[in-house]
Every structure is written in C-alpha cells, then in structure tokens.
Short mmCIF file of C-alpha atoms in Angstrom, two decimals:
data_model
loop_
_atom_site.label_atom_id
_atom_site.label_comp_id
_atom_site.label_asym_id
_atom_site.label_seq_id
_atom_site.Cartn_x
_atom_site.Cartn_y
_atom_site.Cartn_z
CA MET A 1 0.36 1.43 -3.65
CA PHE A 2 -0.18 -0.94 -0.80
CA LEU A 3 2.14 -3.52 -2.74
CA SER A 4 4.60 -0.94 -2.89
CA PHE A 5 4.01 -0.28 1.02
CA TYR A 6 4.98 -3.62 1.30
CA TYR A 7 7.39 -3.77 -0.93
CA SER A 8 9.54 -1.50 1.33
CA LYS A 9 8.39 -2.92 4.68
CA LYS A 10 9.61 -5.79 3.99
CA TYR A 11 13.23 -4.18 2.71
CA TRP A 12 13.40 -2.72 6.25
CA LEU A 13 11.45 -5.72 8.55
CA SER A 14 14.65 -8.10 6.49
CA PHE A 15 17.54 -5.57 7.61
CA PHE A 16 16.04 -4.80 10.88
CA VAL A 17 15.45 -8.70 11.76
CA LEU A 18 19.39 -9.56 10.98
CA ILE A 19 20.10 -6.64 13.29
CA ILE A 20 18.71 -7.45 16.43
CA ALA A 21 19.80 -12.04 15.48
CA VAL A 22 23.53 -10.18 15.58
CA ALA A 23 22.38 -8.05 18.83
CA PHE A 24 21.64 -11.54 19.90
CA LEU A 25 24.96 -13.43 19.02
CA THR A 26 26.69 -10.20 20.01
CA ALA A 27 25.13 -10.29 24.17
CA CYS A 28 25.57 -14.08 23.63
CA ASN A 29 29.15 -13.66 23.08
CA ASN A 30 29.39 -11.71 25.83
CA SER A 31 27.61 -13.72 28.51
CA LYS A 32 30.29 -15.64 27.70
CA HIS A 33 33.48 -13.24 28.53
CA GLY A 34 31.60 -11.53 32.08
CA ASN A 35 29.05 -10.40 30.17
CA GLN A 36 30.48 -7.58 29.85
CA THR A 37 29.74 -4.51 27.40
CA THR A 38 32.59 -1.91 27.06
CA THR A 39 33.11 0.91 24.48
CA ASN A 40 36.07 -0.76 23.34
CA ASP A 41 32.76 -2.37 20.90
CA PRO A 42 30.54 0.87 20.48
CA LYS A 43 29.18 -1.85 17.29
CA GLY A 44 28.31 -4.67 19.11
CA LEU A 45 26.07 -2.04 21.67
CA ALA A 46 25.09 -0.17 18.43
CA LEU A 47 22.88 -3.63 17.96
CA ILE A 48 22.18 -3.97 21.12
CA TYR A 49 20.71 -0.58 21.91
CA LEU A 50 19.06 -0.93 18.52
CA SER A 51 17.22 -4.72 19.39
CA GLN A 52 15.79 -2.60 22.71
CA ASN A 53 15.10 -0.58 20.51
CA ASN A 54 16.77 2.59 22.00
CA LEU A 55 17.89 4.07 18.63
CA ASP A 56 19.06 7.39 19.64
CA GLU A 57 21.75 5.06 21.56
CA ALA A 58 22.29 3.11 19.05
CA ALA A 59 22.58 6.23 16.29
CA ALA A 60 25.32 7.56 19.04
CA ALA A 61 27.05 3.99 19.00
CA PHE A 62 27.14 3.98 15.66
CA GLN A 63 28.96 7.41 15.77
CA GLN A 64 31.30 6.10 17.51
CA ALA A 65 32.02 2.92 16.05
CA ILE A 66 32.41 5.58 13.14
CA GLN A 67 34.78 6.95 14.84
CA ALA A 68 36.52 4.35 16.33
CA ALA A 69 36.83 2.59 12.26
CA PRO A 70 36.53 5.58 9.90
CA ASN A 71 36.85 3.28 6.74
CA ASP A 72 34.79 0.53 8.21
CA ILE A 73 31.78 0.51 5.37
CA THR A 74 28.70 -0.72 7.21
CA ASN A 75 28.41 1.07 10.21
CA TYR A 76 27.88 4.39 7.37
CA THR A 77 25.16 2.72 6.47
CA SER A 78 23.66 0.87 9.89
CA LEU A 79 23.27 5.12 10.85
CA THR A 80 22.38 5.38 7.47
CA ARG A 81 19.83 3.12 6.98
CA LEU A 82 18.87 4.07 10.83
CA TYR A 83 18.10 7.90 10.92
CA LEU A 84 16.28 6.31 7.93
CA LEU A 85 14.26 5.09 10.16
CA LYS A 86 14.20 7.77 13.16
CA LYS A 87 12.39 10.00 9.89
CA ASP A 88 16.24 12.40 10.22
CA TYR A 89 16.45 12.34 6.55
CA ASN A 90 19.19 15.28 6.85
CA LYS A 91 21.32 13.29 8.83
CA ALA A 92 21.02 9.48 6.87
CA GLU A 93 21.87 12.11 3.61
CA ALA A 94 24.69 13.50 5.60
CA ILE A 95 26.05 10.32 6.26
CA ALA A 96 25.36 8.38 3.13
CA LYS A 97 27.84 10.71 1.15
CA SER A 98 30.71 10.79 3.84
CA GLY A 99 30.48 6.35 4.02
CA LEU A 100 30.04 7.16 -0.22
CA LYS A 101 33.67 10.00 -0.09
CA ILE A 102 35.32 6.16 1.39
CA LYS A 103 33.01 3.59 -1.19
CA PRO A 104 32.26 5.85 -3.90
CA ASP A 105 31.02 2.79 -6.55
CA ASP A 106 28.74 1.12 -2.64
CA GLU A 107 25.36 0.60 -4.11
CA ASP A 108 24.03 0.08 -1.37
CA LEU A 109 25.22 3.61 -0.06
CA LYS A 110 23.69 4.68 -3.29
CA LEU A 111 20.71 3.37 -2.86
CA LEU A 112 20.43 4.79 0.97
CA LEU A 113 21.14 7.65 -0.14
CA ALA A 114 18.57 7.87 -2.95
CA GLU A 115 15.61 7.23 -0.44
CA ALA A 116 17.07 9.81 1.68
CA TYR A 117 16.80 12.41 -1.22
CA ILE A 118 13.21 10.92 -1.72
CA GLN A 119 11.68 10.81 1.13
CA LYS A 120 12.35 14.96 1.00
CA GLY A 121 11.17 15.42 -2.01
CA ASN A 122 14.64 15.80 -3.93
CA GLU A 123 13.76 13.67 -6.70
CA ASN A 124 15.81 14.71 -9.30
CA GLU A 125 18.49 13.82 -6.84
CA ALA A 126 17.34 10.75 -6.05
CA GLU A 127 16.66 10.15 -9.84
CA ASN A 128 20.36 10.72 -10.64
CA VAL A 129 21.90 8.99 -8.19
CA LEU A 130 19.24 5.73 -9.10
CA GLN A 131 20.64 6.19 -12.51
CA LYS A 132 23.45 6.60 -11.58
CA ILE A 133 23.38 2.98 -10.30
CA LEU A 134 22.52 1.53 -13.59
CA ALA A 135 25.07 3.04 -15.16
CA GLU A 136 27.43 1.33 -13.77
CA ASN A 137 25.06 -1.94 -12.47
CA ALA A 138 22.43 -2.18 -15.39
CA LYS A 139 21.36 -5.18 -13.32
CA ASN A 140 20.23 -3.34 -9.47
CA VAL A 141 17.03 -4.43 -9.41
CA SER A 142 17.00 -2.22 -6.30
CA ALA A 143 17.27 0.61 -8.58
CA TYR A 144 13.95 -0.17 -11.07
CA TYR A 145 11.77 -0.63 -8.69
CA GLU A 146 12.45 2.57 -6.72
CA LEU A 147 12.49 4.95 -10.46
CA SER A 148 8.90 2.97 -10.27
CA ASP A 149 7.66 3.89 -7.59
CA LEU A 150 9.74 7.71 -8.23
CA LYS A 151 7.83 8.21 -11.69
CA SER A 152 4.35 7.26 -10.18
CA SER A 153 4.36 11.02 -9.78
CA ASN A 154 5.63 12.68 -13.41
CA PHE A 155 3.71 12.94 -16.78
CA ASN A 156 3.19 9.89 -18.79
CA SER A 157 4.61 8.08 -15.72
CA SER A 158 2.73 5.08 -16.61
CA VAL A 159 5.27 4.16 -19.57
CA LEU A 160 8.18 4.33 -18.10
CA LYS A 161 6.52 2.52 -14.67
CA LYS A 162 6.02 -0.21 -16.81
CA TYR A 163 9.20 -0.12 -18.04
CA TYR A 164 11.28 -0.18 -14.95
CA LEU A 165 8.59 -2.75 -13.63
CA LEU A 166 9.55 -4.95 -16.69
CA LYS A 167 13.18 -4.16 -15.84
CA VAL A 168 12.70 -5.71 -11.96
CA ILE A 169 10.44 -8.26 -13.53
CA SER A 170 12.94 -9.80 -16.73
CA LEU A 171 15.45 -9.81 -13.11
CA VAL A 172 13.62 -11.42 -9.93
CA PRO A 173 10.95 -13.66 -11.85
CA SER A 174 9.57 -15.32 -9.30
CA ASN A 175 9.06 -12.26 -8.02
CA ILE A 176 5.29 -11.82 -7.71
CA VAL A 177 4.60 -8.44 -6.59
CA PRO A 178 5.99 -6.61 -9.35
CA ARG A 179 4.21 -8.28 -11.83
CA LEU A 180 0.86 -7.51 -9.43
CA GLN A 181 1.85 -3.57 -9.31
CA LEU A 182 2.15 -4.30 -13.62
CA ILE A 183 -1.59 -5.72 -13.49
CA GLU A 184 -2.99 -3.65 -11.57
CA ILE A 185 -1.83 -0.37 -14.76
CA LEU A 186 -2.86 -2.35 -17.67
CA SER A 187 -6.51 -3.14 -15.84
CA ASN A 188 -5.86 1.35 -15.42
CA GLU A 189 -5.89 1.23 -18.88
CA ASN A 190 -7.99 -1.32 -20.37
CA LYS A 191 -5.43 -3.60 -21.71
CA THR A 192 -7.21 -6.68 -20.54
CA ASP A 193 -5.69 -9.05 -22.73
CA SER A 194 -1.83 -8.30 -21.25
CA ALA A 195 -3.46 -7.89 -18.03
CA LEU A 196 -4.56 -11.98 -17.26
CA PHE A 197 -1.27 -13.05 -19.37
CA TYR A 198 0.75 -11.24 -16.46
CA LEU A 199 -2.10 -13.11 -13.86
CA GLN A 200 -1.97 -15.66 -15.93
CA SER A 201 1.57 -15.79 -14.93
CA VAL A 202 1.44 -15.27 -11.14
CA LYS A 203 -0.83 -18.28 -10.92
CA LYS A 204 1.79 -20.32 -12.55
CA ILE A 205 4.72 -18.69 -10.05
CA ALA A 206 2.58 -18.96 -6.71
CA PRO A 207 -0.56 -21.50 -7.29
CA GLY A 208 -2.60 -20.52 -4.66
CA PHE A 209 -2.44 -16.61 -4.66
#
C-alpha cells in the first residue's frame, strides 16, 4: 500500500515541481519586461498562483486560459490536475471530458479522467477508460499501473494485479516499484521461489536496496 502511495505521490510531485519551475521562468520573464503580470497571459498568471499555492486563483486563471485559447489542450490537462489536487472530482471529470471533446485521443486527459472516476468510486467507468487507452496504445505504462491498483479489491484480484504488474515490468524493467509490489503478492501467496527471483532482480537493478 505504501508503494502505491509513493508511486502516485511521486507523479503529482513531478507535475508540480515542473509547474513551479515554469512559474519561476515566467516570473523572470515578466521582470525583464517591467515586472508586469497581466491578464493577457492567464496561463502564466495561473502558474504563478500555483507557485504561491493559491489554488483557487490558479483554477480561475486556468479557466480564463481555456476561454482565451479553447483549443490548447494543456490548459484542460493542468486544470484537471488542479481539481484532482483540490479533491473536486466532479469538476475534474467535467474539465477532462471537455478537453477530450477537442482532442479525443489525448492519453494524459484520459488517465486523469480515470483518476477522477476512481476517486469518486466509479471503478467500472475508470476501467473502461483505461482499457480504451490500452486498446489504442498497448505500451501505456500508467494505464497498466492504474489497472493493477483498480483490481485490488475485486474477486481474484491477485491474478489480475500480477498480470498488470508484469506488463509494467516488461515495459519499464528498470523501475523497482512494480517488482516490489509483485514480491509482496508472491510472498503472501507463499510462492517463495518466485518472490526470491524478483527480489534478486531488484538487487541487480538497485544494489544498495
């Protein structure tokens, strides 16, 4: 459970480290032009609000950015992530769906939509979205990983979870997180030899582990 938490939090942390970095560059650029931040650049304003942890103001600015550039899919992606962070899952779902009307094949928005469904407890809808992603791109690691967590509460979940984790391992063999989760499952099933095999593979990838 800790590993799943670590994986998801690592994803969000990476996003907001990037956001803060962009906000910093935006602020520097503004300072070079008279230290002015205007509503002519609502996306830049949203990024600065994010760097200040002003989430409500950032959301409003991203809404303005969508109105100013309704075909810029990055605004929908950013606002959906922001609403997920704020735990406003209904709005996250709505924004993701709006963005997908403009770019139906956007995998990031589909993953975010699936996350909104998961947080709302709509696992069937989430699974449908994730399976559609894999139907179009069988190498989408995030979709497999989400499915491995999604199936954790279902009947025969161990078999399905192992299947999806093995898919992740095959696509990103250097990532030890799915291997550690697989080791935990195999240990709980008293499959010691298999658990030791994957433990040895982890030590090869991360000798200091």
